[in-house]
CSV table of C-alpha atoms in Angstrom, one decimal:
chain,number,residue,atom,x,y,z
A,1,UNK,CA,43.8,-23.2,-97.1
A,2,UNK,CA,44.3,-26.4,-95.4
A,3,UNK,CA,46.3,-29.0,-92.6
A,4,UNK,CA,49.4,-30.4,-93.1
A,5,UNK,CA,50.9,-33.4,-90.6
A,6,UNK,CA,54.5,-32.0,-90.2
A,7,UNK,CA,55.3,-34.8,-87.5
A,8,UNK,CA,54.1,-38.2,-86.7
A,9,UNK,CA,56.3,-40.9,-84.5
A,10,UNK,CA,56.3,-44.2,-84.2
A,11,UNK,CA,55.9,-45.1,-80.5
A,12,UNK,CA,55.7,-48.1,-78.9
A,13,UNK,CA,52.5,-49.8,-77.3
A,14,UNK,CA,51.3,-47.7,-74.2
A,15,UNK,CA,54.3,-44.9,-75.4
A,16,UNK,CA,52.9,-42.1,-76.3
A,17,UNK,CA,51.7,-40.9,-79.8
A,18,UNK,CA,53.0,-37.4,-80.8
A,19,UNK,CA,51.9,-35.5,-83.9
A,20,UNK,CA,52.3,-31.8,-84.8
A,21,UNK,CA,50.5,-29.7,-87.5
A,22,UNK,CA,50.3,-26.5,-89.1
A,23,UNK,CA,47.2,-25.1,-90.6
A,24,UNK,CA,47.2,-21.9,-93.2
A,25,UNK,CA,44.6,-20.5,-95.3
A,26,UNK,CA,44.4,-19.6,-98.9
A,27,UNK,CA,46.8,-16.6,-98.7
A,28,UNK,CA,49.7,-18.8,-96.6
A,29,UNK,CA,48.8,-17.7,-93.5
A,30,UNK,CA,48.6,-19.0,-90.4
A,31,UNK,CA,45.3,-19.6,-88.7
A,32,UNK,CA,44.4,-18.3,-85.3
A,33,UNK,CA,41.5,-19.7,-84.1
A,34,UNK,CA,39.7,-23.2,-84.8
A,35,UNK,CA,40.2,-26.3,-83.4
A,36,UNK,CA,41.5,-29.9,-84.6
A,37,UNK,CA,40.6,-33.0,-84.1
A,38,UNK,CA,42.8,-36.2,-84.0
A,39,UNK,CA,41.8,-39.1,-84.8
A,40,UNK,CA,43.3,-42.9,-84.8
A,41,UNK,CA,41.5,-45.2,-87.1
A,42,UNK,CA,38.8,-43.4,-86.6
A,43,UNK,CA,38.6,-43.2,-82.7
A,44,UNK,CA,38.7,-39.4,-81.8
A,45,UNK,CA,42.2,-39.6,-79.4
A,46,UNK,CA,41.9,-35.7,-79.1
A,47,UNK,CA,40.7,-32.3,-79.9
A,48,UNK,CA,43.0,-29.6,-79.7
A,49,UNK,CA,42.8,-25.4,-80.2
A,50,UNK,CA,44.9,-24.2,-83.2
A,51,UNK,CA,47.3,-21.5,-81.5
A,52,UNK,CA,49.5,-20.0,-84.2
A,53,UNK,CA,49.3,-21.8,-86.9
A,54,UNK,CA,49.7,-25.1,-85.1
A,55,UNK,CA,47.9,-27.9,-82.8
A,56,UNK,CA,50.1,-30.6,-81.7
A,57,UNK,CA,49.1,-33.2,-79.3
A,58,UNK,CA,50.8,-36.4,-77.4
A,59,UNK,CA,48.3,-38.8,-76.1
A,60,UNK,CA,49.4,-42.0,-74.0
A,61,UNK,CA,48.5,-45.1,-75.7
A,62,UNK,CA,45.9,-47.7,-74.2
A,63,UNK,CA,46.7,-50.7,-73.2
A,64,UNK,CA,43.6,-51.8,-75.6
A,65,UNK,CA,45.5,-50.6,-78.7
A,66,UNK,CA,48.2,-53.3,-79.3
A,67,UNK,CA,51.2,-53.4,-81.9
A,68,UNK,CA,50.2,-52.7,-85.5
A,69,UNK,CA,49.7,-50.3,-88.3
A,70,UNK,CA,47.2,-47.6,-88.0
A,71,UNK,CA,45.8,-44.4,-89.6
A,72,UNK,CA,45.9,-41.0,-88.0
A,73,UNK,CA,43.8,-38.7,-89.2
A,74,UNK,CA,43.7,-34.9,-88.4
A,75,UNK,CA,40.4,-32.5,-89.3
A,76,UNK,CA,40.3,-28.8,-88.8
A,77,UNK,CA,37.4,-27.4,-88.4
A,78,UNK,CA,35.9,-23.3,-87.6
A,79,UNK,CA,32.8,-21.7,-88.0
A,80,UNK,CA,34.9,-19.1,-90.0
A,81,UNK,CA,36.6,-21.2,-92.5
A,82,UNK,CA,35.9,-24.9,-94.3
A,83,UNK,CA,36.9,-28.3,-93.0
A,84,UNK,CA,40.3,-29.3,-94.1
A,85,UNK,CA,41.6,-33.0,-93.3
A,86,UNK,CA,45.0,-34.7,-93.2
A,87,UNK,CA,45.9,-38.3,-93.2
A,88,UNK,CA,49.3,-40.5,-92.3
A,89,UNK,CA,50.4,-43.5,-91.1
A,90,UNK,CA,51.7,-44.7,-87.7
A,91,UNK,CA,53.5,-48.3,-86.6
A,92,UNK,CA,52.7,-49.0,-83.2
A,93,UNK,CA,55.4,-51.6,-82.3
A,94,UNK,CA,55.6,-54.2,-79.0
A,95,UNK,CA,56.9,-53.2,-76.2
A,96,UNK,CA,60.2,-54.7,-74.6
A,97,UNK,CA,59.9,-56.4,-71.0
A,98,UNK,CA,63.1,-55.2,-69.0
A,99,UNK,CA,65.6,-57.5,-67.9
A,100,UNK,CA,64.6,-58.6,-64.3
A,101,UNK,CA,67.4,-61.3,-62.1
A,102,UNK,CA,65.8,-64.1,-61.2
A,103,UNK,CA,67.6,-65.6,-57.9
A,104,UNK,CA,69.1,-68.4,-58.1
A,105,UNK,CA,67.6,-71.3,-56.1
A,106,UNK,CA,68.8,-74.4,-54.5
A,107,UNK,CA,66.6,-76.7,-52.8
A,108,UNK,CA,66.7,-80.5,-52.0
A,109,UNK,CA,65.5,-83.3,-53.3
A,110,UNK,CA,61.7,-84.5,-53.2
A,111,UNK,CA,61.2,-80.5,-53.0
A,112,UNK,CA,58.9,-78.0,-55.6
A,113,UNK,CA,60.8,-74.7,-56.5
A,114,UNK,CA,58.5,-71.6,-55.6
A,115,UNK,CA,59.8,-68.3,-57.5
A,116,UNK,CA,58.0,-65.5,-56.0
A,117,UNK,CA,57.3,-61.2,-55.5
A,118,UNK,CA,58.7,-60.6,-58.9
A,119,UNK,CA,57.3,-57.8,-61.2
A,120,UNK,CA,58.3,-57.9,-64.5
A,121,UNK,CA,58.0,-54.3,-66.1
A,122,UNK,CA,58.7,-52.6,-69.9
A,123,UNK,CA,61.6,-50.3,-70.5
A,124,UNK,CA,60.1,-47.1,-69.0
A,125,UNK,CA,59.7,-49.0,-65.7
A,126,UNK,CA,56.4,-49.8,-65.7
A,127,UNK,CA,54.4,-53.1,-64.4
A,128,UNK,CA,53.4,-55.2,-67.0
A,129,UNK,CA,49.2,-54.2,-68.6
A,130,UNK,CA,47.0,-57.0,-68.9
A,131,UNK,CA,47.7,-61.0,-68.9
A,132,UNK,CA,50.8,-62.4,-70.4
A,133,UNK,CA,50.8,-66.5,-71.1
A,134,UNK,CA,54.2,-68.0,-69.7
A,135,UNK,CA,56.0,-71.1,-70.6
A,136,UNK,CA,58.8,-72.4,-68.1
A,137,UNK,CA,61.2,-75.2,-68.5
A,138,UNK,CA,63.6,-76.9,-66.5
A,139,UNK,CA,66.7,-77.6,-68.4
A,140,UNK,CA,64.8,-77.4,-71.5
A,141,UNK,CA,61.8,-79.6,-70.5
A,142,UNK,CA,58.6,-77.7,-70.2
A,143,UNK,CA,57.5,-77.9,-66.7
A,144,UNK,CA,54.6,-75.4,-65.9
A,145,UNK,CA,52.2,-73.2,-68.5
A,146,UNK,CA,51.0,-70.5,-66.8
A,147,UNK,CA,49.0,-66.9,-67.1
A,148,UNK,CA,50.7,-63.5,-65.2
A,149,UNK,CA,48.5,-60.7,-64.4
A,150,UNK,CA,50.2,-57.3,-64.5
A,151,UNK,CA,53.5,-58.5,-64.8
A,152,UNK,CA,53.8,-60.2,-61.0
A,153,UNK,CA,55.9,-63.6,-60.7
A,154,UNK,CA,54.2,-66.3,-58.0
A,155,UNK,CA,54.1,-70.0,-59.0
A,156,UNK,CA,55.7,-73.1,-57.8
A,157,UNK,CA,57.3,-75.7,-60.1
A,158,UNK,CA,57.3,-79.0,-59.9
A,159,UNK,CA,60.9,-80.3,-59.2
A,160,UNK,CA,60.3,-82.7,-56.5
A,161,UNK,CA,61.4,-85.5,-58.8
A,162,UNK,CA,64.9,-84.4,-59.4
A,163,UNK,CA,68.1,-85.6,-58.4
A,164,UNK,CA,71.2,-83.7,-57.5
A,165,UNK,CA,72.6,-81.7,-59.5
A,166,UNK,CA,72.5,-78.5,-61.4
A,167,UNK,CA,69.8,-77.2,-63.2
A,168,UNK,CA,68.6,-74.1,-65.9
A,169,UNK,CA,64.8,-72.6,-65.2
A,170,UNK,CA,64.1,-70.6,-68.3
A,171,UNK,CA,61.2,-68.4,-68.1
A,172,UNK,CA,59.4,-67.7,-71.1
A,173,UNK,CA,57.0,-64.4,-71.6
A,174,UNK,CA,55.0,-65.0,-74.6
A,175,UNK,CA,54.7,-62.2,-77.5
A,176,UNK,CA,51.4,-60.5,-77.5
A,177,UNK,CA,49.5,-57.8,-78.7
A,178,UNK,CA,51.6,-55.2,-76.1
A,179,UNK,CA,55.0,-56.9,-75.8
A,180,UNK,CA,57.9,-58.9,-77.3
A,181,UNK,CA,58.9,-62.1,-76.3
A,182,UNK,CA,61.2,-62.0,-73.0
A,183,UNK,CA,63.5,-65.1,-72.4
A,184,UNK,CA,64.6,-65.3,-68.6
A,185,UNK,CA,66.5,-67.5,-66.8
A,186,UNK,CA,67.8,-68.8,-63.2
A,187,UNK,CA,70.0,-71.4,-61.8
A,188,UNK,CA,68.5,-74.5,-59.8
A,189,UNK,CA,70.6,-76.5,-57.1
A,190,UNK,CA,69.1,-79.7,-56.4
A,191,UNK,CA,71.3,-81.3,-53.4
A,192,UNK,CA,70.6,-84.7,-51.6
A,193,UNK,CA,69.0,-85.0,-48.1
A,194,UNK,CA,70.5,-85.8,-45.0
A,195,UNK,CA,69.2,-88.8,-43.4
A,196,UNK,CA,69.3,-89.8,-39.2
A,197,UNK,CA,69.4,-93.5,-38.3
A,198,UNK,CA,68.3,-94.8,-35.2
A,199,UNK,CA,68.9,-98.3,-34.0
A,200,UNK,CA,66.8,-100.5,-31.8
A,201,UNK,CA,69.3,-102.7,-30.9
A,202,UNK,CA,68.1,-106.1,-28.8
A,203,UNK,CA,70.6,-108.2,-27.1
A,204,UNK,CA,70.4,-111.9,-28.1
A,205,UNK,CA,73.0,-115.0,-27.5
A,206,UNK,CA,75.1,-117.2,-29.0
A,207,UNK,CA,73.9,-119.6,-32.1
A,208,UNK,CA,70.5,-117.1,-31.8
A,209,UNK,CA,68.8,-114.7,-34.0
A,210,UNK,CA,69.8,-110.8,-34.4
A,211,UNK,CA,66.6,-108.8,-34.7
A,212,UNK,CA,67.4,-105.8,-37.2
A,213,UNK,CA,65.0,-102.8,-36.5
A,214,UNK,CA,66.2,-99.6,-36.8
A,215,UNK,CA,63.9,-96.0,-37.8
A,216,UNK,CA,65.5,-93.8,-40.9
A,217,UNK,CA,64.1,-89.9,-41.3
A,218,UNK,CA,65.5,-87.3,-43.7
A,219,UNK,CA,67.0,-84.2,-42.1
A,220,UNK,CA,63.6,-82.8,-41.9
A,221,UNK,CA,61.9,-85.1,-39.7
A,222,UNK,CA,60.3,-87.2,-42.4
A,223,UNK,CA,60.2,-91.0,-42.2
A,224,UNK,CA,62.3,-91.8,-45.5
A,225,UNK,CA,59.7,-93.9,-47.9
A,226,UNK,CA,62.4,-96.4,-49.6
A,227,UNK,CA,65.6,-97.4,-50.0
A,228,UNK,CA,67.8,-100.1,-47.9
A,229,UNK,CA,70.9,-100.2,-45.5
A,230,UNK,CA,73.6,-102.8,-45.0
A,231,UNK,CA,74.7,-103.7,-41.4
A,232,UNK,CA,78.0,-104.2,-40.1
A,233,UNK,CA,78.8,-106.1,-36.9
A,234,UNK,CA,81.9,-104.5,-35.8
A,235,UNK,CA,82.8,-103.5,-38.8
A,236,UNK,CA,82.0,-106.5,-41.3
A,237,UNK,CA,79.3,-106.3,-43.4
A,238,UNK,CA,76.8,-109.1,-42.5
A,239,UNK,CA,76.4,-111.5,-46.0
A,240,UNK,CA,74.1,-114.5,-47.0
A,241,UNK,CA,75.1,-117.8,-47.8
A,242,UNK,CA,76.4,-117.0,-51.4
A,243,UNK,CA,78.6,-114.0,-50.4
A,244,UNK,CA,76.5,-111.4,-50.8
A,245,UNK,CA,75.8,-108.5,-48.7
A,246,UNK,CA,72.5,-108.7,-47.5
A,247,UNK,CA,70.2,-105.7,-47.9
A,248,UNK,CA,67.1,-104.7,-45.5
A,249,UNK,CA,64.5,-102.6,-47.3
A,250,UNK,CA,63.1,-99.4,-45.7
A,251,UNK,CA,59.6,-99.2,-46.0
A,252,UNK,CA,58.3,-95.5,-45.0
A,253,UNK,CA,60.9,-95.0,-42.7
A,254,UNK,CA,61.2,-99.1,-41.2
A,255,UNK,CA,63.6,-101.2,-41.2
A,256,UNK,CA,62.7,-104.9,-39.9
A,257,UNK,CA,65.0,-108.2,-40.0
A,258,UNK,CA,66.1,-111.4,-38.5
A,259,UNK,CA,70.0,-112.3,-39.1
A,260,UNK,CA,71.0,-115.9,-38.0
A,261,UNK,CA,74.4,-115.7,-35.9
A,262,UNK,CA,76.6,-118.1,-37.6
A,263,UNK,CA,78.1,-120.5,-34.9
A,264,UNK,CA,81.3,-118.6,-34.5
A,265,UNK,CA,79.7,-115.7,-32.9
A,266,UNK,CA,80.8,-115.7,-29.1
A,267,UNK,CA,79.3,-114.3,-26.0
A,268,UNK,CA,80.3,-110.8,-26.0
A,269,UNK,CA,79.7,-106.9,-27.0
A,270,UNK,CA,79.9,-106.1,-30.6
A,271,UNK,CA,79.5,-102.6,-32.2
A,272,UNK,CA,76.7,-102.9,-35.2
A,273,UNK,CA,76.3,-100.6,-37.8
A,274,UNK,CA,73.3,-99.4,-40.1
A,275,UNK,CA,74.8,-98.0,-43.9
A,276,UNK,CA,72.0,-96.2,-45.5
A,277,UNK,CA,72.0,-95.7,-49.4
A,278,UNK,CA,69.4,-94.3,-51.7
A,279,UNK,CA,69.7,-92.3,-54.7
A,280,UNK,CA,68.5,-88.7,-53.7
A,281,UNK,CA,70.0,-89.1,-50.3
A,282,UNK,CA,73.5,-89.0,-49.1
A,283,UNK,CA,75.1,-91.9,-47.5
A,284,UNK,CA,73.7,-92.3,-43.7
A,285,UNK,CA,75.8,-94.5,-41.1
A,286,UNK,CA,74.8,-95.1,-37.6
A,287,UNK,CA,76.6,-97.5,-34.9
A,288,UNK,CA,75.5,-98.7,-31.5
A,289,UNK,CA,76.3,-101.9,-29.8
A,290,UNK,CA,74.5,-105.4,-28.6
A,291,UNK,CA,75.6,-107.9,-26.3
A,292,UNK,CA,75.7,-111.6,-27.2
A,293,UNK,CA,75.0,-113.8,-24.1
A,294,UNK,CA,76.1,-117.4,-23.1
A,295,UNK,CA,73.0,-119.6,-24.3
A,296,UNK,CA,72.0,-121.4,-21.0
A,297,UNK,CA,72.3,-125.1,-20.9
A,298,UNK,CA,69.8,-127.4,-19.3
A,299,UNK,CA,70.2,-129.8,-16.4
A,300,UNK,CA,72.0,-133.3,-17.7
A,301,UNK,CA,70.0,-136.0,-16.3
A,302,UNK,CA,72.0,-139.4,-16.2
A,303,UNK,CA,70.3,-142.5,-15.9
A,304,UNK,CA,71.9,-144.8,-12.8
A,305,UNK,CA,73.7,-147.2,-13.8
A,306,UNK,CA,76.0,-150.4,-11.9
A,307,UNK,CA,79.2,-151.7,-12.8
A,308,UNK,CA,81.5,-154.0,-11.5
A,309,UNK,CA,85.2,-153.3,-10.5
A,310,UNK,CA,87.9,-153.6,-13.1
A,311,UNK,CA,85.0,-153.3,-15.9
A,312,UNK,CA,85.0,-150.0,-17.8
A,313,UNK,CA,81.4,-148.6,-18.5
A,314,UNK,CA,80.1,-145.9,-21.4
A,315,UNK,CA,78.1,-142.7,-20.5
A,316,UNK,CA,76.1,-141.3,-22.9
A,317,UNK,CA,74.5,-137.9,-22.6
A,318,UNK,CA,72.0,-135.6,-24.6
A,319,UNK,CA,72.3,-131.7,-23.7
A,320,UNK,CA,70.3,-129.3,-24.8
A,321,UNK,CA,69.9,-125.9,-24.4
């Protein structure tokens, strides 16, 4: 008499493991009663009645067992008749992690990416078992090691550094003892901030000084930490004595300067104009208007002086303002 293994699979971690087997005694025929027992290296996985001739079984893998080769064993065993044992050989292979969309993102700049509520699961459907180490890059630059817990998706990247432009996140889910490796990926937008000007304009008058103040914050409400803007007085950009164009640093969010009016700067309005530039930002222009006033003259005190008819006399006169 004895067991035979007619059917063994292959499954794949936490699948489920089916075998099938007949048992017969001396004669050829089938056995009735009895039980077997199955066995995976060693680690009883079942016990089953033998019913015709046959005890099959299908147990549900463990997340504990992980990929690799391992020996099933089956042992009958009645009070009536003598032990009889079978052996084989079963590959437990990886599971595959289903493909899952990652939405795209955009974002702006000086501003971490946050992917969020994402389960990953296998082929059947099911969460991810266990921990699973993660590698994600940013256009192929590692950017954030990381350990998932039953297969759910919550970290933030660190992308506050980039400029415009567009971007690849690849997610990658590290082999292990359950599962093949999974390569994801996502598109990242990175697009510049807005930024909002606002002037403090002072009036001043002629052959004085312009005081350049002005406030610059990013479409969020954020004083804007660097950069610089150009001014324009109606319309011409204000330039030092070589030519150039003369820049005015912002320093979070402040913008403070004195411009000399040159002497042809009359008494009037003029429109004046901040142009804001900074990589990261889009271009920010803001106008308002100052007045330039008459500069008042002090009184012209003359010395009397005599003179006698048919002479002609020289005044001389200091005025200051």
């Amino acid at each position: 008499m004895g067991i035979t293994i007619d059917k063994i699979n292959n499954p794949t971690t936490l699948g489920n493991l089916s075998i099938n087997t007949t048992v017969i005694d001396t004669e050829g025929k089938i056995i009735n009663q009895g039980v077997v027992i199955f066995k995976l290296d060693g680690r009883t996985i079942a016990t089953v009645d033998v019913v015709n001739g046959s005890a099959n079984m299908t147990y549900t893998l463990p997340s504990e067992i992980t990929a690799g080769n391992y020996t099933v064993d089956v042992i009958f065993t009645d009070k009536y008749y003598s032990n009889s044992t079978a052996n084989a050989t079963t590959s437990i292979t990886r599971s595959t992690i289903s493909d899952v969309v990652i939405p795209d993102t955009i974002i702006k700049t000086q501003q971490n990416t946050t992917i969020e509520n994402i389960t990953l699961t296998d082929i059947n459907g099911q969460p991810l078992s266990g921990k699973s180490d993660i590698e994600v890059y940013v256009d192929g630059k590692v950017v954030l090691e990381d350990i998932i817990v039953d297969g759910k998706v919550n970290f933030t990247l660190k992308t506050d550094t980039l400029y415009q432009g567009n971007y690849t996140i690849t997610i990658k889910v590290k082999e292990n003892g359950l599962y093949a490796e999974k390569i994801l990926t996502s598109n990242l937008t990175v697009i510049n901030r807005n930024v909002n000007i606002k002037i403090n304009t002072q009036n001043t008058h002629t052959h004085g000084k312009l005081p350049i103040s002005a406030v610059v914050r990013d479409d969020d409400g954020n004083l804007v930490k660097n950069g610089s803007v150009i001014v324009k007085i109606n319309g011409q950009t204000i330039r030092d004595e070589d030519g150039n164009a003369i820049k005015y640093k912002v320093v979070d969010g402040i913008v403070m300067g004195i411009y000399q009016l040159p002497n042809s700067m009359s008494a009037r309005n003029y429109n004046i104009t901040f142009v804001y530039s900074n990589k990261g930002y889009n271009r920010g222009e803001e106008t308002s208007t100052f007045t330039v006033e008459k500069t008042n003259v002090s009184n012209i005190n003359i010395t009397s002086i005599t003179v006698k008819p048919e002479q002609n006399t020289t005044i001389r006169a200091m005025v200051y303002d």
